[in-house]
Amino acid sequence: MTSTGSFDSIHTAIATSDTTIAPSLPLLGLSLAELTAWVQQQGQPAYRGKQLHQWIYQQGARSLSEMSVFPKQWRAEQSEVVIGRSSLHYRSQAADGTVKFLLRLLDGQIIETVGIPTEKRLTVCVSSQVGCPMACDFCATGKGGFQRNLQRHEIVDQVLTVQEDFGQRVSNIVFMGMGEPLLNVDHVLGAVRSLNLDVGIGQRAITISTVGIPGRILRLAQHQLQATLAISLHASNQTLRETLIPSAHQYPLEALLDECREYVKITGRRVTFEYILLAGLNDGIQHAEELAGHLRGFQSHVNLIPYNPISEVDYQRPDEQRIQAFVTTLKKRHIAVSVRRPRGLEADAACGQLRASQIKAAIA
Ligand code: SAH
């Protein structure tokens, strides 16, 4: 079952039958009602909307010309219509089955998407922006600067691309690729709606990861999103957080945590806190104690991420003993905790790394 959350209201607002859809708008990411409105605008009967929806989302059509159910002459008349699919620029597969894709967008920009298979799941790590303006010190994407926001079709495309490559339905989506999703809320929400209702992925199987932008977490809550919210916390106090995440200067830890508490109250969904473990910096017992202090009684879950080395900076991943000591300390304080094991490390697993190394190779 797919949950619809509050999309019905967004959906009806943008998809009444008198909606005029700009001719240049890519069709991918549009709902059934929007596609129906569009075919009618183009002089076709309403049932063609359903056919178009099926060809785009189930058959993976990349152009109208290949949709053989439509009259040939009409397809020829629509030759300028864009579906909005990317093309494959580079593909790299790790021994554990993780596949990294560099996708070329219609304007030539390159983004990164990762498909992560496990026994029961196929998870896609999607990008929400080309590059990222947050400049977190440990993140390779941040080192490359920011180009632009992705549009909703460019986010949906990433999921369809992985689904087609694996020949298997995608079960989960994490917004943990390039970019800061909450700086691109409208397109991210539009994409989540489409992934939920058009592609058929349950909202609860979608995770939006953010470093935290003041006021934006509440904006998600107001949509009654059933997606999981993950906060990139990475530090147990404000001073430490500011050294790793420049934007933390504008968003005190207490204010961020308060907004998250409000999110839990409004949505009834627990929040995940991501915490990169950096040896000798934030991985001590005292940090675990401090973190536990903040999260006492908070409906949340801590996801520890042992640091994935990137070439630009000199952080280290802690050894297994230190990781376990951190876990044990949190558990003793009754904090729900798990450790995210790196996948596909040899294929440049850390956020933004594949793109950075590819671009370097291309210009060398
Ligand atoms: N901007 C969003 C989503 C993109 S990053 C955010 O900050 O949450 C997705 C996750 O990967 C974040 O938790 C981020 O902190 C983490 N990450 C980035 N670089 C990493 C690295 N070198 N090693 C481990 N995790 C990293």
XYZ file of C-alpha atoms and ligand atoms in Angstrom:
390
model
C 0.000 0.000 0.000
C 1.248 3.461 -0.765
C 0.322 6.193 1.674
C -0.837 9.448 0.144
C -0.258 11.740 3.138
C -1.452 15.230 2.334
C -0.634 15.056 -1.363
C -4.298 14.981 -2.283
C -4.515 18.693 -1.528
C -1.332 19.551 -3.475
C -2.552 17.275 -6.239
C -5.983 18.857 -6.668
C -4.527 22.336 -6.399
C -2.243 21.808 -9.383
C -4.273 19.382 -11.432
C -7.750 20.676 -12.012
C -9.003 20.099 -15.531
C -8.506 23.733 -16.516
C -4.805 23.663 -15.598
C -2.693 24.953 -18.445
C 0.589 23.125 -18.614
C 3.435 24.967 -20.273
C 4.379 23.245 -23.546
C 8.051 23.135 -22.592
C 7.425 21.450 -19.217
C 8.935 17.963 -19.033
C 6.174 15.374 -18.654
C 8.030 13.237 -16.123
C 6.949 14.076 -12.590
C 3.427 15.063 -13.646
C 0.508 13.258 -12.026
C -2.178 11.298 -13.838
C -4.554 14.272 -13.557
C -1.918 16.661 -14.902
C -1.060 14.365 -17.814
C -4.750 13.984 -18.580
C -5.175 17.766 -18.575
C -2.166 18.034 -20.880
C -3.352 15.479 -23.477
C -6.739 17.175 -23.544
C -5.026 20.503 -24.126
C -3.304 18.844 -27.078
C -6.674 17.777 -28.528
C -6.620 14.153 -27.372
C -9.352 12.327 -25.435
C -8.946 12.044 -21.654
C -8.185 8.283 -21.657
C -4.912 9.069 -23.434
C -3.703 10.576 -20.143
C -3.706 7.145 -18.545
C -1.800 5.680 -21.473
C 0.776 8.442 -21.290
C 1.154 7.891 -17.537
C 1.722 4.192 -18.091
C 4.287 4.703 -20.839
C 6.245 7.214 -18.788
C 6.225 5.475 -15.412
C 5.911 1.784 -16.269
C 7.465 1.410 -19.691
C 10.168 4.027 -19.093
C 9.515 5.800 -22.387
C 12.072 8.487 -23.204
C 10.200 10.186 -26.015
C 6.650 10.520 -27.276
C 7.708 9.132 -30.653
C 8.197 5.640 -29.184
C 4.688 5.505 -27.657
C 3.072 3.358 -30.314
C -0.441 3.586 -28.814
C -0.655 7.213 -29.919
C -1.592 8.251 -33.481
C 1.530 8.631 -35.594
C 0.640 12.070 -36.896
C -0.050 13.433 -33.419
C 3.310 12.131 -32.187
C 5.013 13.873 -35.092
C 3.247 17.141 -34.208
C 4.537 16.888 -30.624
C 8.164 16.445 -31.572
C 9.263 19.239 -29.220
C 7.702 17.715 -26.140
C 10.269 16.576 -23.609
C 9.791 13.633 -21.259
C 12.749 14.736 -19.119
C 14.925 11.629 -18.822
C 18.688 11.883 -18.255
C 21.364 9.977 -20.149
C 24.009 7.733 -18.625
C 27.401 9.415 -18.388
C 29.266 6.842 -16.289
C 28.444 3.654 -14.357
C 30.574 1.931 -11.765
C 29.738 -1.243 -9.868
C 31.301 -2.337 -6.577
C 31.872 -5.956 -5.542
C 28.934 -5.793 -3.117
C 26.542 -4.906 -5.968
C 26.303 -1.174 -5.216
C 26.118 0.771 -8.471
C 27.046 4.414 -8.841
C 25.697 6.380 -11.759
C 26.725 9.730 -13.114
C 23.736 11.061 -15.030
C 23.824 13.794 -17.623
C 20.900 16.199 -17.420
C 19.343 17.932 -20.412
C 21.488 21.052 -19.840
C 24.681 18.986 -19.633
C 25.056 19.112 -15.828
C 26.191 15.877 -14.192
C 24.659 14.441 -11.023
C 25.303 11.372 -8.959
C 22.858 8.595 -8.023
C 23.573 5.325 -6.213
C 21.648 2.035 -6.294
C 22.180 -0.079 -3.177
C 20.844 -3.648 -3.295
C 20.376 -5.778 -0.181
C 18.673 -9.134 0.161
C 15.188 -7.682 0.428
C 15.583 -4.117 -0.769
C 16.760 -1.906 -3.543
C 17.528 1.536 -2.144
C 18.287 4.559 -4.292
C 20.365 7.417 -2.959
C 19.172 10.453 -4.899
C 20.608 13.935 -5.397
C 18.429 16.999 -4.845
C 20.815 19.638 -6.214
C 23.745 19.870 -8.645
C 26.531 20.385 -6.112
C 25.722 21.793 -2.679
C 26.106 25.217 -1.050
C 26.383 23.949 2.554
C 30.151 23.294 2.384
C 30.307 20.785 5.256
C 33.988 20.150 5.845
C 33.925 16.332 5.590
C 31.757 16.179 2.451
C 33.187 15.865 -1.055
C 30.093 17.397 -2.704
C 30.494 20.539 -0.625
C 34.059 20.962 -1.898
C 32.799 21.258 -5.469
C 30.482 24.242 -4.925
C 26.865 24.669 -5.956
C 25.403 24.867 -9.462
C 21.609 24.686 -9.259
C 18.529 23.021 -7.804
C 17.177 19.887 -9.424
C 13.633 19.955 -10.756
C 11.141 17.311 -9.793
C 11.498 15.311 -13.028
C 15.272 15.171 -12.521
C 14.752 13.585 -9.112
C 12.121 11.085 -10.317
C 14.372 10.198 -13.273
C 17.128 9.005 -10.931
C 14.803 6.431 -9.383
C 13.494 5.190 -12.745
C 17.082 4.914 -14.022
C 18.148 2.679 -11.121
C 14.970 0.614 -11.404
C 15.618 0.010 -15.105
C 19.319 -0.753 -14.608
C 18.646 -3.346 -11.897
C 15.516 -4.700 -13.618
C 13.927 -4.666 -10.181
C 11.479 -2.426 -8.353
C 12.998 0.191 -6.099
C 11.796 -0.265 -2.515
C 13.433 2.648 -0.676
C 14.689 6.139 -1.430
C 17.102 8.259 0.574
C 17.777 11.921 -0.226
C 21.447 11.521 0.687
C 23.155 12.200 -2.618
C 24.363 15.608 -3.748
C 22.680 18.677 -2.330
C 20.588 19.954 0.543
C 16.952 18.894 -0.018
C 15.493 21.567 2.253
C 16.971 24.296 0.079
C 14.854 22.854 -2.733
C 11.632 22.082 -0.888
C 9.099 22.585 -3.687
C 10.818 20.299 -6.178
C 11.656 17.743 -3.495
C 8.026 17.657 -2.313
C 6.841 17.445 -5.931
C 9.228 14.546 -6.544
C 8.166 12.756 -3.351
C 4.540 13.086 -4.447
C 5.334 11.622 -7.855
C 7.537 8.843 -6.468
C 4.738 7.962 -4.075
C 1.700 8.178 -6.354
C 3.127 7.667 -9.867
C 6.041 5.299 -9.246
C 4.339 3.578 -6.301
C 6.915 3.883 -3.525
C 5.473 4.161 -0.016
C 6.134 7.486 1.678
C 7.457 5.660 4.713
C 10.145 4.121 2.530
C 11.425 7.592 1.623
C 13.988 9.378 3.822
C 14.801 13.066 3.514
C 18.192 13.872 4.993
C 19.014 17.469 5.955
C 21.626 19.446 7.761
C 18.718 21.599 8.999
C 17.496 24.902 7.544
C 15.608 27.121 10.030
C 11.836 26.823 9.606
C 11.964 24.249 6.794
C 11.520 21.175 8.992
C 8.246 22.656 10.209
C 7.267 23.262 6.601
C 7.625 19.523 5.936
C 5.627 18.784 9.085
C 2.799 21.006 7.893
C 2.484 18.817 4.794
C 1.933 15.868 7.146
C 4.640 14.033 5.259
C 4.923 10.399 6.208
C 8.474 10.271 4.866
C 11.271 9.767 7.396
C 13.204 12.849 8.426
C 16.932 12.357 9.007
C 18.999 15.146 10.535
C 22.737 15.346 9.876
C 23.706 16.227 13.441
C 27.345 15.018 13.511
C 28.204 16.776 16.766
C 27.067 16.674 20.362
C 27.376 20.411 21.009
C 27.072 23.698 19.136
C 30.791 24.607 19.192
C 31.860 21.306 17.688
C 29.044 21.385 15.134
C 30.081 24.841 13.936
C 33.580 23.563 13.165
C 32.197 20.874 10.847
C 29.092 22.518 9.382
C 29.369 26.226 8.478
C 25.576 26.740 8.356
C 25.343 25.684 12.016
C 26.422 29.251 12.898
C 22.956 30.415 11.866
C 21.091 27.591 13.560
C 21.807 26.844 17.227
C 21.649 23.160 18.131
C 18.886 23.788 20.671
C 16.712 25.513 18.048
C 17.285 22.664 15.584
C 16.343 20.065 18.202
C 13.245 22.070 19.192
C 12.109 22.151 15.563
C 12.630 18.386 15.361
C 10.564 17.863 18.528
C 7.789 19.879 16.945
C 8.067 17.697 13.815
C 7.573 14.571 15.916
C 4.577 16.159 17.656
C 2.891 17.150 14.398
C 3.635 14.060 12.281
C 3.852 11.325 14.930
C 6.982 10.082 13.123
C 10.278 9.605 14.902
C 13.341 11.465 13.652
C 16.663 9.868 12.722
C 19.857 11.643 13.783
C 22.860 10.934 11.596
C 26.209 11.223 13.316
C 29.460 10.814 11.374
C 32.159 9.378 13.609
C 35.432 11.272 13.141
C 38.364 9.811 15.078
C 39.532 11.963 17.984
C 37.046 14.711 17.174
C 33.489 13.717 18.039
C 33.774 9.995 18.837
C 34.649 10.052 22.560
C 32.588 8.641 25.415
C 31.970 12.215 26.600
C 30.435 13.030 23.200
C 28.171 9.983 23.390
C 27.089 11.056 26.900
C 26.446 14.610 25.718
C 24.446 13.366 22.718
C 22.390 11.060 24.945
C 21.650 14.050 27.198
C 20.097 15.949 24.272
C 18.044 13.008 23.081
C 16.653 11.759 26.395
C 12.918 11.159 25.969
C 13.060 12.185 22.319
C 11.258 9.866 19.870
C 14.346 9.327 17.777
C 17.008 6.987 16.478
C 20.732 7.596 16.112
C 22.449 6.367 12.966
C 26.222 6.360 13.404
C 28.200 6.704 10.162
C 31.883 5.835 10.352
C 33.577 8.537 8.280
C 34.235 7.707 4.611
C 37.632 9.198 3.751
C 37.721 11.901 1.100
C 40.959 13.176 -0.378
C 40.454 16.888 0.353
C 40.594 16.694 4.172
C 42.474 14.816 6.818
C 39.799 13.280 9.054
C 40.111 9.652 10.144
C 37.600 6.895 10.692
C 37.676 5.574 14.292
C 38.582 1.936 14.893
C 35.934 -0.692 15.624
C 36.572 -0.626 19.383
C 35.869 3.090 19.610
C 32.743 2.755 17.480
C 31.455 -0.011 19.764
C 32.218 2.041 22.895
C 30.141 4.907 21.462
C 27.279 2.502 20.682
C 27.403 0.955 24.154
C 27.334 4.351 25.863
C 24.228 5.385 23.914
C 22.523 2.052 24.561
C 23.166 2.319 28.291
C 21.298 5.623 28.181
C 18.404 3.896 26.326
C 19.035 5.666 23.030
C 18.056 3.636 19.927
C 21.203 3.355 17.808
C 22.505 1.617 14.709
C 25.760 1.791 12.739
C 25.601 2.381 9.000
C 28.115 0.143 7.314
C 29.729 1.685 4.256
C 28.664 0.141 0.975
C 30.651 -0.007 -2.213
C 33.643 1.788 -0.713
C 35.858 0.845 -3.642
C 33.428 2.575 -5.989
C 33.929 5.905 -4.170
C 31.016 5.468 -1.782
C 31.154 8.764 0.057
C 28.765 11.471 -0.961
C 29.918 13.315 -4.095
C 33.193 11.438 -4.458
C 32.558 9.681 -7.727
C 31.659 12.893 -9.478
C 34.674 14.715 -8.100
C 37.100 12.003 -9.191
C 35.474 11.619 -12.622
C 35.567 15.294 -13.324
C 39.225 15.438 -12.264
C 40.015 12.544 -14.612
C 38.107 14.169 -17.447
C 40.038 17.442 -17.216
C 43.451 15.864 -16.529
N 22.580 17.692 2.629
C 21.915 16.577 3.195
C 21.941 15.316 2.361
C 23.197 14.951 1.635
S 24.536 14.217 2.509
C 22.458 16.309 4.581
O 23.404 16.973 4.985
O 21.907 15.485 5.289
C 23.936 12.691 3.103
C 24.668 12.201 4.329
O 26.018 11.796 4.011
C 24.767 13.279 5.397
O 24.493 12.756 6.660
C 26.218 13.674 5.261
O 26.657 14.314 6.408
C 26.878 12.341 4.972
N 28.271 12.438 4.483
C 28.796 13.405 3.705
N 30.126 13.184 3.529
C 30.434 12.058 4.203
C 31.653 11.322 4.412
N 32.809 11.700 3.873
N 31.593 10.211 5.186
C 30.417 9.807 5.731
N 29.245 10.451 5.565
C 29.257 11.578 4.817
